[in-house]
CSV table of C-alpha atoms in Angstrom, one decimal:
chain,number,residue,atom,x,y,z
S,1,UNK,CA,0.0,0.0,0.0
S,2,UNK,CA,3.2,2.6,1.0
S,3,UNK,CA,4.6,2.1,-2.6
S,4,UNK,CA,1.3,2.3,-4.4
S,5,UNK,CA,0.8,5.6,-2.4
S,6,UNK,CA,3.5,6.8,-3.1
S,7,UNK,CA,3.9,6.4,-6.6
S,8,UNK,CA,0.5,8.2,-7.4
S,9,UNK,CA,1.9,10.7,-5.0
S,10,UNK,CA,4.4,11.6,-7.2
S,11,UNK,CA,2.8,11.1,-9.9
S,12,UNK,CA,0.1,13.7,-8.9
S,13,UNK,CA,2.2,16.4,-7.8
S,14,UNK,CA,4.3,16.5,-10.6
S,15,UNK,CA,1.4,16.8,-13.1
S,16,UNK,CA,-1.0,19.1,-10.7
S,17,UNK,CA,2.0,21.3,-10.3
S,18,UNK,CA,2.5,21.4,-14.2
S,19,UNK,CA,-0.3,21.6,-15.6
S,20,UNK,CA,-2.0,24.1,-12.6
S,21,UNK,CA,0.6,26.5,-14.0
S,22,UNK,CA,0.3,25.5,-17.7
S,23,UNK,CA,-3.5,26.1,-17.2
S,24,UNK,CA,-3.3,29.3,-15.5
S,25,UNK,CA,-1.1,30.8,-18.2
S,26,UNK,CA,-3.3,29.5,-21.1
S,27,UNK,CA,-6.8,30.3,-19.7
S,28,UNK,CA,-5.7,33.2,-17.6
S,29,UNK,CA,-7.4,31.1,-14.4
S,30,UNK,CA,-7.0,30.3,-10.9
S,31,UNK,CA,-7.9,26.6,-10.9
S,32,UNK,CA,-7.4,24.4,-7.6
S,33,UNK,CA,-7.0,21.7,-9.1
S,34,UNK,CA,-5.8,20.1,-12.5
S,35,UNK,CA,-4.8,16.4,-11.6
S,36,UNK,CA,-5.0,16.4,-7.8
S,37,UNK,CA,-9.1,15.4,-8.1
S,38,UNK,CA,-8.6,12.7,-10.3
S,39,UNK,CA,-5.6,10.5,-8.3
S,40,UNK,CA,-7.2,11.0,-4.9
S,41,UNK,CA,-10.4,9.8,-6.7
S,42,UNK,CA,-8.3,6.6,-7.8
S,43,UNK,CA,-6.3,6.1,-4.8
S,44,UNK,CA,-9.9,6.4,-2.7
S,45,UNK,CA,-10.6,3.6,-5.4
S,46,UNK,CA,-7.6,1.3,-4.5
S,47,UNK,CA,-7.2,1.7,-1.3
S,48,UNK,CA,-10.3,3.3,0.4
S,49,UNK,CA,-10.6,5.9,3.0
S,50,UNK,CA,-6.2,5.3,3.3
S,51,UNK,CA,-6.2,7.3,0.1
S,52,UNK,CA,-6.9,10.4,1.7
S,53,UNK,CA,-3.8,10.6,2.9
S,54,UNK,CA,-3.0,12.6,-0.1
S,55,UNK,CA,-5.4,15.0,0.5
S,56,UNK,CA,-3.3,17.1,2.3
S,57,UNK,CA,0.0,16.6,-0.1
S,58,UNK,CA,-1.3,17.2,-3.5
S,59,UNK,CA,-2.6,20.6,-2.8
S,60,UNK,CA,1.0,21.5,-1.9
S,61,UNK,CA,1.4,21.2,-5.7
S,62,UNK,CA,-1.4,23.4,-6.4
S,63,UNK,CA,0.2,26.5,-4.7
S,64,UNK,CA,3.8,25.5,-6.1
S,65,UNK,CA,2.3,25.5,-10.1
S,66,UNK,CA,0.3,28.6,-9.2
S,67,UNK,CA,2.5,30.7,-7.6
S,68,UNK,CA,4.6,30.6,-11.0
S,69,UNK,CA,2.2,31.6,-12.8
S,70,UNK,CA,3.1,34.8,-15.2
S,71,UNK,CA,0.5,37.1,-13.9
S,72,UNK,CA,1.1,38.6,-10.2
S,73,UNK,CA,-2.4,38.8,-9.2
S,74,UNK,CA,-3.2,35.1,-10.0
S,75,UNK,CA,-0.3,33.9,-8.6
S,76,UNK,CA,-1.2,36.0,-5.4
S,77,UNK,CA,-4.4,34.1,-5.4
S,78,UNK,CA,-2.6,31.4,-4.3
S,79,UNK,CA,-2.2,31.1,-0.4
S,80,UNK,CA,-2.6,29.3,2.9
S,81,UNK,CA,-6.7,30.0,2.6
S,82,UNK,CA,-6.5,28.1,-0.6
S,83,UNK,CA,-5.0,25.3,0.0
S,84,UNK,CA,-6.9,24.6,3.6
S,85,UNK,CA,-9.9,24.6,1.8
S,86,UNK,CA,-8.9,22.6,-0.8
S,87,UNK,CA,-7.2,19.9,1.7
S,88,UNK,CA,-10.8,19.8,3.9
S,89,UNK,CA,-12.8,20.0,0.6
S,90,UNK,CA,-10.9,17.0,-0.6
S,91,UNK,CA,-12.0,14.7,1.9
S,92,UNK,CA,-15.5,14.4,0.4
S,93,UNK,CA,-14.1,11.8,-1.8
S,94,UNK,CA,-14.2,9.5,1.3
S,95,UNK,CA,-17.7,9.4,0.6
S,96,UNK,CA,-17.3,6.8,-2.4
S,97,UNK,CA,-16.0,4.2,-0.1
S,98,UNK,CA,-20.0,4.1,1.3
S,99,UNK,CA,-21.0,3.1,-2.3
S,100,UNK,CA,-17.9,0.9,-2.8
S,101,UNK,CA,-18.9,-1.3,0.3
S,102,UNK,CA,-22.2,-1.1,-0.5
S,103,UNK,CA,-22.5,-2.4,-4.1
S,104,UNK,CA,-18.7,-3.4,-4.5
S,105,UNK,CA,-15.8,-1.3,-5.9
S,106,UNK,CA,-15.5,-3.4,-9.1
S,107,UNK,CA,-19.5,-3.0,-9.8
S,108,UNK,CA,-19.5,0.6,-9.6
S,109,UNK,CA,-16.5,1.4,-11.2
S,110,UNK,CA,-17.6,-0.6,-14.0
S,111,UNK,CA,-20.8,0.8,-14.3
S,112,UNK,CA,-20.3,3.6,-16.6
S,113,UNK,CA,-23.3,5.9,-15.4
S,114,UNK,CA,-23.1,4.9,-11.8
S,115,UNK,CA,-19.0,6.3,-12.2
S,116,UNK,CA,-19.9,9.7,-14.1
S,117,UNK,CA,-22.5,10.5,-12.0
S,118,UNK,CA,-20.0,9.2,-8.6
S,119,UNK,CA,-17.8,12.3,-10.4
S,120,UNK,CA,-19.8,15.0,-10.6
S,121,UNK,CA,-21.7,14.9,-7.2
S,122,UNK,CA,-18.0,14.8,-5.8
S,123,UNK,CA,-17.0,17.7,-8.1
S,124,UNK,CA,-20.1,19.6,-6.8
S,125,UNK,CA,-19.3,18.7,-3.1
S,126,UNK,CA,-15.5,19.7,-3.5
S,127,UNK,CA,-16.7,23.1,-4.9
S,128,UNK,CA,-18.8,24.1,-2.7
S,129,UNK,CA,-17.6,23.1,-0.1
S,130,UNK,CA,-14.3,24.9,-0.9
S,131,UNK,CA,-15.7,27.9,-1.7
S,132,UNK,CA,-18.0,28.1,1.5
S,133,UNK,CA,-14.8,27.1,3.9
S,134,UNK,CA,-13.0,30.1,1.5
S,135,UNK,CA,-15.6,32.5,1.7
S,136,UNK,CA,-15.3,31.9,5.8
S,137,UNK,CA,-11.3,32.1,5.9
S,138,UNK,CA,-11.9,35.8,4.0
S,139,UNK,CA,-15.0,37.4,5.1
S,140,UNK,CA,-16.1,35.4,8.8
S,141,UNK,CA,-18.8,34.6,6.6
S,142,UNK,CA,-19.2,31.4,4.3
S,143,UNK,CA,-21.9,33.5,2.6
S,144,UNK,CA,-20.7,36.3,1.4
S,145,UNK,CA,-17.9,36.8,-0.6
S,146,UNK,CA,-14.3,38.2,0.9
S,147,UNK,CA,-12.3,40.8,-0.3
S,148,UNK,CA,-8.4,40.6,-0.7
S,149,UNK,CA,-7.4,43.8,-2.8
S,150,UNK,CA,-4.5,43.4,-5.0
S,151,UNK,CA,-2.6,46.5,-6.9
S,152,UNK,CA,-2.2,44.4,-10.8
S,153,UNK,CA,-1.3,45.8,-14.1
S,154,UNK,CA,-4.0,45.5,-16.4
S,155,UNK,CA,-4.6,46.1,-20.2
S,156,UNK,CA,-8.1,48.3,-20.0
S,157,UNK,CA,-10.2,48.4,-23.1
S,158,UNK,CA,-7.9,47.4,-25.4
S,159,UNK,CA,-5.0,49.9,-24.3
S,160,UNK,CA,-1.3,49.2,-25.0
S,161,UNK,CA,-0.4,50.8,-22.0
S,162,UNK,CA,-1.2,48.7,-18.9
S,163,UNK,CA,-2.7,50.9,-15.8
S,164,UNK,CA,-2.5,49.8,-12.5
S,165,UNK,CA,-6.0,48.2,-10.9
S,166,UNK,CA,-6.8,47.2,-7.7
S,167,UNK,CA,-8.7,43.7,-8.0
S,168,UNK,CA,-10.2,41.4,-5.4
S,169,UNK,CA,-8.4,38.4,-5.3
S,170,UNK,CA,-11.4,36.5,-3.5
S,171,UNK,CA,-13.3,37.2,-7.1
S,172,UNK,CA,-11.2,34.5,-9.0
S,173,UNK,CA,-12.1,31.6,-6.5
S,174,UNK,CA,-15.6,32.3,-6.5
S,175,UNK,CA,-15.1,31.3,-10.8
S,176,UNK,CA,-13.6,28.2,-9.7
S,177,UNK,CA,-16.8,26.2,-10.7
S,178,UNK,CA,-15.8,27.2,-14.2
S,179,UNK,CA,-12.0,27.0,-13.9
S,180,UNK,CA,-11.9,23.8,-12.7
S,181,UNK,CA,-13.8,22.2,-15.7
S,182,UNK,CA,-10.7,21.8,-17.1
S,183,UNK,CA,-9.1,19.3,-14.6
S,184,UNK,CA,-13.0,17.6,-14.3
S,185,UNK,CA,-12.1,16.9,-18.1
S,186,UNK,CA,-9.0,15.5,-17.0
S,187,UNK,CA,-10.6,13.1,-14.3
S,188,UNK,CA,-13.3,11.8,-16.8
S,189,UNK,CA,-10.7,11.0,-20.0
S,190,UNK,CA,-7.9,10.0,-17.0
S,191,UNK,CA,-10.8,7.5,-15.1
S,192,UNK,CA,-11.8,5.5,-18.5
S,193,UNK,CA,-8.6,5.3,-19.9
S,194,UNK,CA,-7.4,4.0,-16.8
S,195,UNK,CA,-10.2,1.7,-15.5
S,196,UNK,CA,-9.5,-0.3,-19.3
S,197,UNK,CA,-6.2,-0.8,-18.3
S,198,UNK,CA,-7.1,-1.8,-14.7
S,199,UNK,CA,-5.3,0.4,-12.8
S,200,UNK,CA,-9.2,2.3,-11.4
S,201,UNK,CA,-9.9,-1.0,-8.8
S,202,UNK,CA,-9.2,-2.2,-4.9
S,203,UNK,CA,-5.8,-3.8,-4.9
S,204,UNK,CA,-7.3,-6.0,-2.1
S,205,UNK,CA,-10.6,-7.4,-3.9
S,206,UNK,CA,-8.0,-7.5,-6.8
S,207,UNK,CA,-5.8,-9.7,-5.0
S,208,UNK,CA,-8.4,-12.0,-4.0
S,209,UNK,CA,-10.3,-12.3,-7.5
S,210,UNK,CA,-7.0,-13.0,-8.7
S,211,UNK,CA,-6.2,-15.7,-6.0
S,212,UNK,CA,-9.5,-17.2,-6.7
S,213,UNK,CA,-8.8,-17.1,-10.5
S,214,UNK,CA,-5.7,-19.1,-10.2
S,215,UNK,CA,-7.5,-21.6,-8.2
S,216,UNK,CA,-9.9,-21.9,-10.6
S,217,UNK,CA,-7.5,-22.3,-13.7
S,218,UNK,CA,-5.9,-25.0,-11.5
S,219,UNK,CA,-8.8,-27.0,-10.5
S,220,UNK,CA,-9.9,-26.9,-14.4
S,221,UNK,CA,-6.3,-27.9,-15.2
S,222,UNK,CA,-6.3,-31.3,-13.2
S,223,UNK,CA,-9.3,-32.3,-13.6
S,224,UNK,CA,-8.9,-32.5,-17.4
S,225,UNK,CA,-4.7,-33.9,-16.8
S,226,UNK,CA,-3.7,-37.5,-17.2
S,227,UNK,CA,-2.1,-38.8,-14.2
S,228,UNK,CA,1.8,-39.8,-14.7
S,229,UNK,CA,0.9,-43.7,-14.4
S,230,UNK,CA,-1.5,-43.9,-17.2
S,231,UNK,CA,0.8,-42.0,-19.4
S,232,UNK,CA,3.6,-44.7,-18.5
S,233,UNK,CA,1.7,-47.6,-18.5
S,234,UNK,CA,0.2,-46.1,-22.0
S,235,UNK,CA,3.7,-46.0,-23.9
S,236,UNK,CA,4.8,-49.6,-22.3
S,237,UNK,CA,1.5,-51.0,-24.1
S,238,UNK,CA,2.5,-48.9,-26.9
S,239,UNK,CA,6.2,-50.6,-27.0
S,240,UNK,CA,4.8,-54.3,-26.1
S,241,UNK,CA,2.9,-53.8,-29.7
S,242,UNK,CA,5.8,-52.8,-31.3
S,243,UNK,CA,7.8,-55.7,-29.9
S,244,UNK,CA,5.1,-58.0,-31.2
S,245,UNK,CA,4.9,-56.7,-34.6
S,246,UNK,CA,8.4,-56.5,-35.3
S,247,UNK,CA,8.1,-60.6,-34.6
């Protein structure tokens, strides 16, 4: 379990810090998350509610792609608020292991409608429950929106001189629901491409279909092989004849 944690661990920060800044240059965005959603979601998967343990570590990536981004005021976006709320947000994912012991990891994952619609009630938890916790790290109140002012250099109306504007940096997470479309994309194309290959299951139920495979394959196997005995007392009848014939 350590090394299978580990490894999507890695995995996950290196892309979520990549492509969070990639992202945040191309669509000029504040995402909180690229590929952080979808390997909790599939280490949830594997190894149930242990798989949170990288709740806490994958948003680390988060601030480190978006504080390079090239714009100041979305890298300033960035901070301590940000990535608590995205930690406590994440463990909604923990949910999924109700349904997984209830109708079986496999059976779910496998079901393609039962697995998109899985996704999107998470993505709508995660959201709002980020932005609530945001909203109450900002403003003391999870219902109405914060303001962190922020001096940036803007182009206004087309001007090729950029003029200094203060904007509010809480603004950019309350577009999050759009901004993070991008990295639900991500989850959906990263979840089928790797549920064909196997890799979306629990390792333990895994394990165990496996064992009881082999079992199987064996059973089959000798039920259907000739004992040693028959096959030697088959080829000394078989050499008897040939002793007679040559006579």
């Amino acid at each position: 379990m350590v090394i299978d944690l580990l490894i999507l661990t890695v995995i996950g920060f290196a892309l979520e810090a990549f492509v969070t800044k990639m992202a945040g240059m191309v669509f000029s965005a504040a995402p909180t998350f690229t590929f952080s959603f979808l390997i909790i979601f599939i280490a949830v998967t594997r190894w149930n509610l242990w798989g949170l343990i990288l709740a806490p570590i994958l948003p680390l990536a988060t601030l480190l792609g978006g504080h390079f981004n090239d714009l100041p005021y979305l890298a300033a976006v960035y901070d301590w608020r940000i990535y608590l709320s995205c930690v406590i947000a994440f463990l909604v994912l923990g949910l999924n292991v109700i349904l997984f012991k209830k109708n079986g990891t496999k059976k779910t994952i496998n079901n393609t409608f039962l697995l998109i619609g899985m996704v999107l009630i998470d993505f709508l938890l995660f959201t709002g429950l980020q932005i609530y916790l945001y909203r109450w790290m900002t403003s003391g109140n999870p219902f109405s929106v914060g303001n962190i002012p922020f001096e940036a250099k803007m182009h206004i109306d087309g001007s090729d001189e950029a003029s200094d504007v203060i904007v509010n940096l809480c603004s950019y997470v309350e577009h999050e629901f759009i901004y993070n479309l991008f990295g639900l994309a991500i989850t959906f194309v990263g979840l089928f491409v790797l549920r064909s290959q196997g890799v979306v299951n629990n390792v333990v139920d895994k394990l165990i279909d496996d064992k009881k495979q082999a079992e199987l394959e064996k059973a089959s196997y000798e039920k259907f092989d000739i004992p040693d005995e028959l096959d030697s007392s088959k080829e000394a009848k078989e050499d008897t004849n040939d002793s007679d014939s040559t006579n």
